Amino acid sequence: MFNLTYRFNKLRDNFFYTEFNYQLRRGKIFPPFMVAWDCSRKCNLHCAHCGAIKEQYDKELTTEQVKELINQIAVMKVRFFGATGGEPLLREDLIEVLGYAAKKGIKTGFATNGFFLDKKTAKKIKEAGISSIQVSLDGTEEIHNKIRGNNLSFKRAIKGIKNLQDEDIKIVSVATTLTPMNFENLRELKKLLLDLKVKRWRLCIIMPIGRADKNNLKLNPKQIRELLEFIASNKNNIKIQVGENLPFLAEYEKKIRNAPLVCPVGFTACCIGVNGNVRGCPEMPDKKEFIEGNILEKPFSDIWKNGFKKYRKREILISDKKCSMCKDKEKCYGGCWVMREGGTHCIYNLL
């Protein structure tokens, strides 16, 4: 039954991507399902695996500039607008801006380290209509604090999760980045999350950007296999999502997923950067080959319609000779673009 569901979802996805490009050739464009907002690179912590330090900015988009973007994506019928960083709550206007989007009928959320999620802030989040919060938790107390570089970070994150639950926020999830620093702590962390009644858990391996690349925090092939076995055997206890940087899982794919996870860049998602540059996702470096335009220079709808060509045409399946000859190229589509920055995009090399 599980494989039957997967096959049905694969057919559905294939139809969507075929129809997307057919309509695009006719001059029509489906709107993105989700627009991410890389809202700030400011952060109160110093995480060992941080990828956000890859760029720093002198200026951020103003409140009014972001609200104008929201006006545009509301007209386009974008369904979700989510903020990431840095630490989004260091932007004083975060809840105001996301509340503005919520009033426009767009579902909203943000990813946070949880440090500033006190009762007052949780109440404001609820009142603003923000429906989804992802809190980072990388281990039990000693390990989490070591990774995050702050001895209060664990207790503040746990308290933040409880405060959100007390306010009955619709989706409260936890994200964990797996490195050799916390890999052996995985089972203890699962027990903690079950005790906290957390229902969604996002597990990621590092991307080769920022501090993570410099600190050599990659899991080895044995650990990655153990991770995938752990997910396969625990996915019924807690809803586990594998990070988007592993869009295809080889022999583990159908053991873990009931639908393909194709990179959504240019089809259903994109990211607005700190300075207004539009790129595929928050993790993509803010450099020429990934920049599709800037919302301060042209309407977002024009950028969405006319950009993202290399993703929509699957150009990597031609330019990368190894990918072009791979038996699974129609399942993987070349892997994660950010992982390519460090040559770690191929699942068969990782395993």
Short mmCIF file of N, CA and C in Angstrom, two decimals, residues 61-192:
data_model
loop_
_atom_site.label_atom_id
_atom_site.label_comp_id
_atom_site.label_asym_id
_atom_site.label_seq_id
_atom_site.Cartn_x
_atom_site.Cartn_y
_atom_site.Cartn_z
N LEU A 61 15.76 44.63 4.11
CA LEU A 61 14.53 45.19 3.58
C LEU A 61 13.75 45.87 4.71
N THR A 62 13.15 47.01 4.42
CA THR A 62 12.35 47.71 5.42
C THR A 62 11.00 47.03 5.59
N THR A 63 10.30 47.41 6.64
CA THR A 63 8.97 46.87 6.88
C THR A 63 8.06 47.12 5.69
N GLU A 64 8.08 48.33 5.18
CA GLU A 64 7.19 48.69 4.06
C GLU A 64 7.57 47.95 2.78
N GLN A 65 8.85 47.73 2.57
CA GLN A 65 9.27 46.99 1.38
C GLN A 65 8.79 45.55 1.43
N VAL A 66 8.83 44.93 2.62
CA VAL A 66 8.35 43.56 2.75
C VAL A 66 6.83 43.51 2.62
N LYS A 67 6.14 44.49 3.16
CA LYS A 67 4.68 44.53 3.02
C LYS A 67 4.27 44.70 1.56
N GLU A 68 5.03 45.46 0.80
CA GLU A 68 4.74 45.60 -0.63
C GLU A 68 4.93 44.27 -1.35
N LEU A 69 5.97 43.52 -0.97
CA LEU A 69 6.14 42.17 -1.52
C LEU A 69 4.93 41.31 -1.19
N ILE A 70 4.46 41.39 0.05
CA ILE A 70 3.30 40.60 0.47
C ILE A 70 2.07 40.98 -0.34
N ASN A 71 1.90 42.27 -0.61
CA ASN A 71 0.79 42.71 -1.47
C ASN A 71 0.85 42.00 -2.82
N GLN A 72 2.06 41.92 -3.37
CA GLN A 72 2.22 41.31 -4.69
C GLN A 72 1.95 39.81 -4.66
N ILE A 73 2.49 39.10 -3.66
CA ILE A 73 2.30 37.65 -3.65
C ILE A 73 0.87 37.27 -3.25
N ALA A 74 0.18 38.16 -2.54
CA ALA A 74 -1.22 37.91 -2.21
C ALA A 74 -2.07 37.93 -3.48
N VAL A 75 -1.77 38.86 -4.38
CA VAL A 75 -2.48 38.94 -5.67
C VAL A 75 -2.21 37.67 -6.48
N MET A 76 -1.00 37.15 -6.38
CA MET A 76 -0.62 35.94 -7.12
C MET A 76 -1.21 34.67 -6.51
N LYS A 77 -1.80 34.76 -5.32
CA LYS A 77 -2.37 33.61 -4.60
C LYS A 77 -1.31 32.66 -4.06
N VAL A 78 -0.16 33.21 -3.65
CA VAL A 78 0.84 32.41 -2.94
C VAL A 78 0.21 31.96 -1.62
N ARG A 79 0.43 30.69 -1.26
CA ARG A 79 -0.26 30.14 -0.10
C ARG A 79 0.49 30.29 1.22
N PHE A 80 1.84 30.29 1.14
CA PHE A 80 2.62 30.31 2.39
C PHE A 80 3.79 31.27 2.28
N PHE A 81 4.00 32.06 3.34
CA PHE A 81 5.11 33.01 3.43
C PHE A 81 5.82 32.74 4.75
N GLY A 82 7.07 32.28 4.68
CA GLY A 82 7.78 31.89 5.89
C GLY A 82 9.11 32.58 6.02
N ALA A 83 9.48 32.93 7.25
CA ALA A 83 10.72 33.67 7.50
C ALA A 83 11.78 32.76 8.11
N THR A 84 13.01 33.03 7.71
CA THR A 84 14.16 32.34 8.29
C THR A 84 15.28 33.34 8.45
N GLY A 85 16.43 32.88 8.96
CA GLY A 85 17.53 33.81 9.20
C GLY A 85 18.86 33.08 9.20
N GLY A 86 19.82 33.55 10.00
CA GLY A 86 19.77 34.33 11.23
C GLY A 86 18.65 33.91 12.19
N GLU A 87 18.41 34.80 13.12
CA GLU A 87 17.31 34.61 14.07
C GLU A 87 16.22 35.63 13.74
N PRO A 88 15.11 35.17 13.14
CA PRO A 88 14.06 36.09 12.70
C PRO A 88 13.52 37.00 13.79
N LEU A 89 13.46 36.52 15.04
CA LEU A 89 12.87 37.34 16.11
C LEU A 89 13.75 38.52 16.51
N LEU A 90 14.95 38.62 15.94
CA LEU A 90 15.76 39.82 16.14
C LEU A 90 15.30 40.97 15.24
N ARG A 91 14.40 40.67 14.31
CA ARG A 91 13.71 41.74 13.58
C ARG A 91 12.49 42.15 14.40
N GLU A 92 12.47 43.38 14.85
CA GLU A 92 11.38 43.83 15.71
C GLU A 92 10.03 43.83 15.00
N ASP A 93 10.05 43.87 13.66
CA ASP A 93 8.80 43.92 12.91
C ASP A 93 8.33 42.55 12.44
N LEU A 94 9.00 41.47 12.85
CA LEU A 94 8.69 40.15 12.30
C LEU A 94 7.22 39.78 12.47
N ILE A 95 6.72 39.86 13.70
CA ILE A 95 5.35 39.44 13.95
C ILE A 95 4.37 40.37 13.25
N GLU A 96 4.69 41.67 13.20
CA GLU A 96 3.84 42.62 12.48
C GLU A 96 3.74 42.24 11.00
N VAL A 97 4.88 41.95 10.38
CA VAL A 97 4.91 41.63 8.95
C VAL A 97 4.18 40.32 8.66
N LEU A 98 4.44 39.29 9.45
CA LEU A 98 3.76 38.01 9.22
C LEU A 98 2.26 38.11 9.52
N GLY A 99 1.91 38.93 10.51
CA GLY A 99 0.50 39.18 10.78
C GLY A 99 -0.18 39.89 9.62
N TYR A 100 0.55 40.79 8.96
CA TYR A 100 0.03 41.49 7.78
C TYR A 100 -0.26 40.47 6.67
N ALA A 101 0.66 39.54 6.47
CA ALA A 101 0.46 38.50 5.45
C ALA A 101 -0.73 37.61 5.81
N ALA A 102 -0.85 37.27 7.08
CA ALA A 102 -1.96 36.42 7.52
C ALA A 102 -3.31 37.09 7.24
N LYS A 103 -3.37 38.40 7.43
CA LYS A 103 -4.62 39.12 7.15
C LYS A 103 -4.94 39.16 5.66
N LYS A 104 -3.91 38.95 4.83
CA LYS A 104 -4.11 38.89 3.38
C LYS A 104 -4.52 37.48 2.93
N GLY A 105 -4.65 36.58 3.89
CA GLY A 105 -5.06 35.22 3.56
C GLY A 105 -3.93 34.26 3.27
N ILE A 106 -2.69 34.66 3.59
CA ILE A 106 -1.52 33.82 3.36
C ILE A 106 -1.14 33.13 4.67
N LYS A 107 -0.94 31.84 4.64
CA LYS A 107 -0.45 31.14 5.83
C LYS A 107 1.00 31.54 6.08
N THR A 108 1.36 31.66 7.35
CA THR A 108 2.69 32.17 7.69
C THR A 108 3.36 31.34 8.78
N GLY A 109 4.69 31.48 8.84
CA GLY A 109 5.45 30.80 9.88
C GLY A 109 6.89 31.27 9.86
N PHE A 110 7.67 30.76 10.79
CA PHE A 110 9.10 31.09 10.78
C PHE A 110 9.89 30.03 11.53
N ALA A 111 11.19 29.99 11.24
CA ALA A 111 12.12 29.08 11.91
C ALA A 111 12.94 29.88 12.91
N THR A 112 13.12 29.35 14.11
CA THR A 112 13.76 30.10 15.18
C THR A 112 14.59 29.19 16.07
N ASN A 113 15.57 29.78 16.76
CA ASN A 113 16.32 28.99 17.74
C ASN A 113 15.58 28.90 19.08
N GLY A 114 14.46 29.59 19.20
CA GLY A 114 13.59 29.48 20.37
C GLY A 114 13.98 30.32 21.56
N PHE A 115 15.10 31.02 21.46
CA PHE A 115 15.64 31.74 22.62
C PHE A 115 14.69 32.84 23.11
N PHE A 116 13.98 33.47 22.19
CA PHE A 116 13.14 34.63 22.53
C PHE A 116 11.65 34.30 22.59
N LEU A 117 11.31 33.00 22.64
CA LEU A 117 9.91 32.61 22.65
C LEU A 117 9.35 32.57 24.07
N ASP A 118 9.30 33.72 24.71
CA ASP A 118 8.70 33.79 26.03
C ASP A 118 7.17 33.80 25.90
N LYS A 119 6.47 33.80 27.01
CA LYS A 119 5.01 33.73 26.99
C LYS A 119 4.39 34.91 26.24
N LYS A 120 4.95 36.10 26.44
CA LYS A 120 4.42 37.29 25.79
C LYS A 120 4.55 37.19 24.27
N THR A 121 5.71 36.74 23.81
CA THR A 121 5.93 36.61 22.37
C THR A 121 5.04 35.53 21.77
N ALA A 122 4.90 34.41 22.47
CA ALA A 122 4.03 33.33 22.00
C ALA A 122 2.59 33.82 21.85
N LYS A 123 2.15 34.63 22.80
CA LYS A 123 0.79 35.19 22.73
C LYS A 123 0.64 36.11 21.52
N LYS A 124 1.66 36.94 21.25
CA LYS A 124 1.63 37.83 20.08
C LYS A 124 1.59 37.03 18.78
N ILE A 125 2.33 35.92 18.74
CA ILE A 125 2.34 35.06 17.56
C ILE A 125 0.94 34.51 17.30
N LYS A 126 0.28 34.06 18.35
CA LYS A 126 -1.08 33.55 18.23
C LYS A 126 -2.03 34.63 17.75
N GLU A 127 -1.94 35.81 18.35
CA GLU A 127 -2.84 36.91 18.00
C GLU A 127 -2.64 37.37 16.57
N ALA A 128 -1.42 37.22 16.05
CA ALA A 128 -1.13 37.65 14.68
C ALA A 128 -1.60 36.64 13.64
N GLY A 129 -2.01 35.47 14.09
CA GLY A 129 -2.49 34.46 13.15
C GLY A 129 -1.38 33.66 12.48
N ILE A 130 -0.18 33.68 13.07
CA ILE A 130 0.95 32.89 12.54
C ILE A 130 0.72 31.43 12.92
N SER A 131 0.78 30.55 11.93
CA SER A 131 0.29 29.18 12.16
C SER A 131 1.37 28.12 12.29
N SER A 132 2.62 28.44 11.96
CA SER A 132 3.65 27.40 11.93
C SER A 132 4.99 27.93 12.46
N ILE A 133 5.51 27.27 13.49
CA ILE A 133 6.81 27.66 14.05
C ILE A 133 7.70 26.43 14.12
N GLN A 134 8.91 26.57 13.59
CA GLN A 134 9.91 25.50 13.66
C GLN A 134 11.01 25.93 14.62
N VAL A 135 11.24 25.14 15.66
CA VAL A 135 12.25 25.45 16.67
C VAL A 135 13.43 24.49 16.50
N SER A 136 14.63 25.04 16.49
CA SER A 136 15.83 24.22 16.36
C SER A 136 16.19 23.58 17.70
N LEU A 137 16.42 22.28 17.67
CA LEU A 137 16.86 21.55 18.87
C LEU A 137 17.81 20.45 18.40
N ASP A 138 19.07 20.56 18.80
CA ASP A 138 20.10 19.70 18.25
C ASP A 138 20.59 18.61 19.18
N GLY A 139 19.90 18.43 20.30
CA GLY A 139 20.30 17.38 21.22
C GLY A 139 19.74 17.63 22.61
N THR A 140 20.10 16.76 23.54
CA THR A 140 19.76 17.01 24.92
C THR A 140 20.65 18.15 25.44
N GLU A 141 20.44 18.57 26.67
CA GLU A 141 20.92 19.87 27.13
C GLU A 141 22.41 20.14 26.89
N GLU A 142 23.27 19.26 27.36
CA GLU A 142 24.72 19.52 27.24
C GLU A 142 25.16 19.60 25.79
N ILE A 143 24.67 18.70 24.97
CA ILE A 143 25.07 18.65 23.56
C ILE A 143 24.51 19.85 22.80
N HIS A 144 23.23 20.15 23.00
CA HIS A 144 22.61 21.29 22.32
C HIS A 144 23.36 22.58 22.67
N ASN A 145 23.63 22.80 23.94
CA ASN A 145 24.31 24.03 24.36
C ASN A 145 25.71 24.14 23.77
N LYS A 146 26.40 23.02 23.66
CA LYS A 146 27.74 23.04 23.08
C LYS A 146 27.68 23.41 21.60
N ILE A 147 26.74 22.82 20.88
CA ILE A 147 26.59 23.12 19.44
C ILE A 147 26.19 24.56 19.23
N ARG A 148 25.32 25.07 20.08
CA ARG A 148 24.77 26.42 19.90
C ARG A 148 25.63 27.51 20.54
N GLY A 149 26.62 27.12 21.34
CA GLY A 149 27.53 28.10 21.92
C GLY A 149 26.91 28.98 22.98
N ASN A 150 25.89 28.44 23.69
CA ASN A 150 25.22 29.24 24.72
C ASN A 150 24.62 28.29 25.75
N ASN A 151 24.95 28.47 27.02
CA ASN A 151 24.52 27.55 28.07
C ASN A 151 23.06 27.68 28.46
N LEU A 152 22.39 28.71 27.95
CA LEU A 152 20.97 28.87 28.21
C LEU A 152 20.10 28.42 27.04
N SER A 153 20.72 28.11 25.92
CA SER A 153 19.96 27.90 24.68
C SER A 153 18.99 26.73 24.77
N PHE A 154 19.38 25.63 25.42
CA PHE A 154 18.50 24.47 25.52
C PHE A 154 17.25 24.79 26.33
N LYS A 155 17.44 25.31 27.54
CA LYS A 155 16.28 25.60 28.39
C LYS A 155 15.34 26.61 27.74
N ARG A 156 15.92 27.61 27.06
CA ARG A 156 15.07 28.62 26.41
C ARG A 156 14.29 28.01 25.24
N ALA A 157 14.93 27.09 24.48
CA ALA A 157 14.23 26.44 23.36
C ALA A 157 13.10 25.55 23.87
N ILE A 158 13.36 24.78 24.93
CA ILE A 158 12.33 23.90 25.50
C ILE A 158 11.16 24.72 26.03
N LYS A 159 11.48 25.78 26.74
CA LYS A 159 10.42 26.65 27.27
C LYS A 159 9.63 27.29 26.14
N GLY A 160 10.35 27.66 25.07
CA GLY A 160 9.68 28.26 23.91
C GLY A 160 8.69 27.31 23.28
N ILE A 161 9.08 26.04 23.13
CA ILE A 161 8.17 25.04 22.57
C ILE A 161 6.91 24.92 23.43
N LYS A 162 7.10 24.87 24.73
CA LYS A 162 5.96 24.74 25.65
C LYS A 162 5.06 25.98 25.59
N ASN A 163 5.67 27.14 25.48
CA ASN A 163 4.87 28.38 25.38
C ASN A 163 4.02 28.39 24.12
N LEU A 164 4.58 27.92 23.01
CA LEU A 164 3.82 27.85 21.76
C LEU A 164 2.68 26.84 21.88
N GLN A 165 2.97 25.71 22.50
CA GLN A 165 1.93 24.69 22.70
C GLN A 165 0.82 25.22 23.59
N ASP A 166 1.18 25.98 24.61
CA ASP A 166 0.17 26.56 25.51
C ASP A 166 -0.75 27.52 24.77
N GLU A 167 -0.22 28.17 23.74
CA GLU A 167 -1.03 29.10 22.94
C GLU A 167 -1.76 28.39 21.80
N ASP A 168 -1.57 27.07 21.72
CA ASP A 168 -2.24 26.25 20.71
C ASP A 168 -1.90 26.70 19.28
N ILE A 169 -0.61 27.01 19.06
CA ILE A 169 -0.16 27.30 17.70
C ILE A 169 -0.36 26.04 16.87
N LYS A 170 -0.88 26.18 15.67
CA LYS A 170 -1.32 25.03 14.88
C LYS A 170 -0.21 24.02 14.64
N ILE A 171 0.95 24.48 14.18
CA ILE A 171 2.07 23.57 13.90
C ILE A 171 3.29 24.02 14.68
N VAL A 172 3.75 23.21 15.59
CA VAL A 172 5.00 23.45 16.33
C VAL A 172 5.91 22.26 16.04
N SER A 173 6.94 22.49 15.25
CA SER A 173 7.83 21.41 14.85
C SER A 173 9.24 21.68 15.37
N VAL A 174 10.06 20.64 15.34
CA VAL A 174 11.46 20.75 15.75
C VAL A 174 12.35 20.37 14.58
N ALA A 175 13.43 21.10 14.40
CA ALA A 175 14.43 20.81 13.37
C ALA A 175 15.75 20.47 14.04
N THR A 176 16.39 19.40 13.57
CA THR A 176 17.68 18.97 14.10
C THR A 176 18.65 18.78 12.95
N THR A 177 19.82 19.39 13.07
CA THR A 177 20.89 19.20 12.09
C THR A 177 21.86 18.18 12.65
N LEU A 178 22.04 17.08 11.92
CA LEU A 178 22.87 15.97 12.40
C LEU A 178 24.32 16.15 11.97
N THR A 179 25.21 16.07 12.95
CA THR A 179 26.66 16.12 12.74
C THR A 179 27.29 15.08 13.66
N PRO A 180 28.61 14.85 13.54
CA PRO A 180 29.25 13.94 14.51
C PRO A 180 29.13 14.41 15.95
N MET A 181 28.81 15.71 16.17
CA MET A 181 28.69 16.24 17.52
C MET A 181 27.45 15.71 18.24
N ASN A 182 26.39 15.36 17.49
CA ASN A 182 25.14 14.96 18.15
C ASN A 182 24.55 13.66 17.62
N PHE A 183 25.25 13.00 16.71
CA PHE A 183 24.68 11.82 16.08
C PHE A 183 24.30 10.73 17.09
N GLU A 184 25.16 10.49 18.06
CA GLU A 184 24.90 9.42 19.04
C GLU A 184 23.79 9.80 20.03
N ASN A 185 23.35 11.04 19.97
CA ASN A 185 22.33 11.54 20.90
C ASN A 185 20.92 11.44 20.30
N LEU A 186 20.83 10.88 19.10
CA LEU A 186 19.58 10.90 18.34
C LEU A 186 18.42 10.22 19.07
N ARG A 187 18.68 9.07 19.65
CA ARG A 187 17.60 8.33 20.32
C ARG A 187 17.13 9.02 21.60
N GLU A 188 18.06 9.59 22.32
CA GLU A 188 17.67 10.35 23.52
C GLU A 188 16.84 11.57 23.14
N LEU A 189 17.21 12.20 22.03
CA LEU A 189 16.47 13.37 21.57
C LEU A 189 15.06 12.97 21.15
N LYS A 190 14.93 11.84 20.48
CA LYS A 190 13.59 11.37 20.10
C LYS A 190 12.70 11.18 21.33
N LYS A 191 13.25 10.59 22.37
CA LYS A 191 12.49 10.39 23.61
C LYS A 191 12.06 11.73 24.19
N LEU A 192 12.96 12.70 24.18
CA LEU A 192 12.64 14.03 24.68
C LEU A 192 11.48 14.65 23.90
#
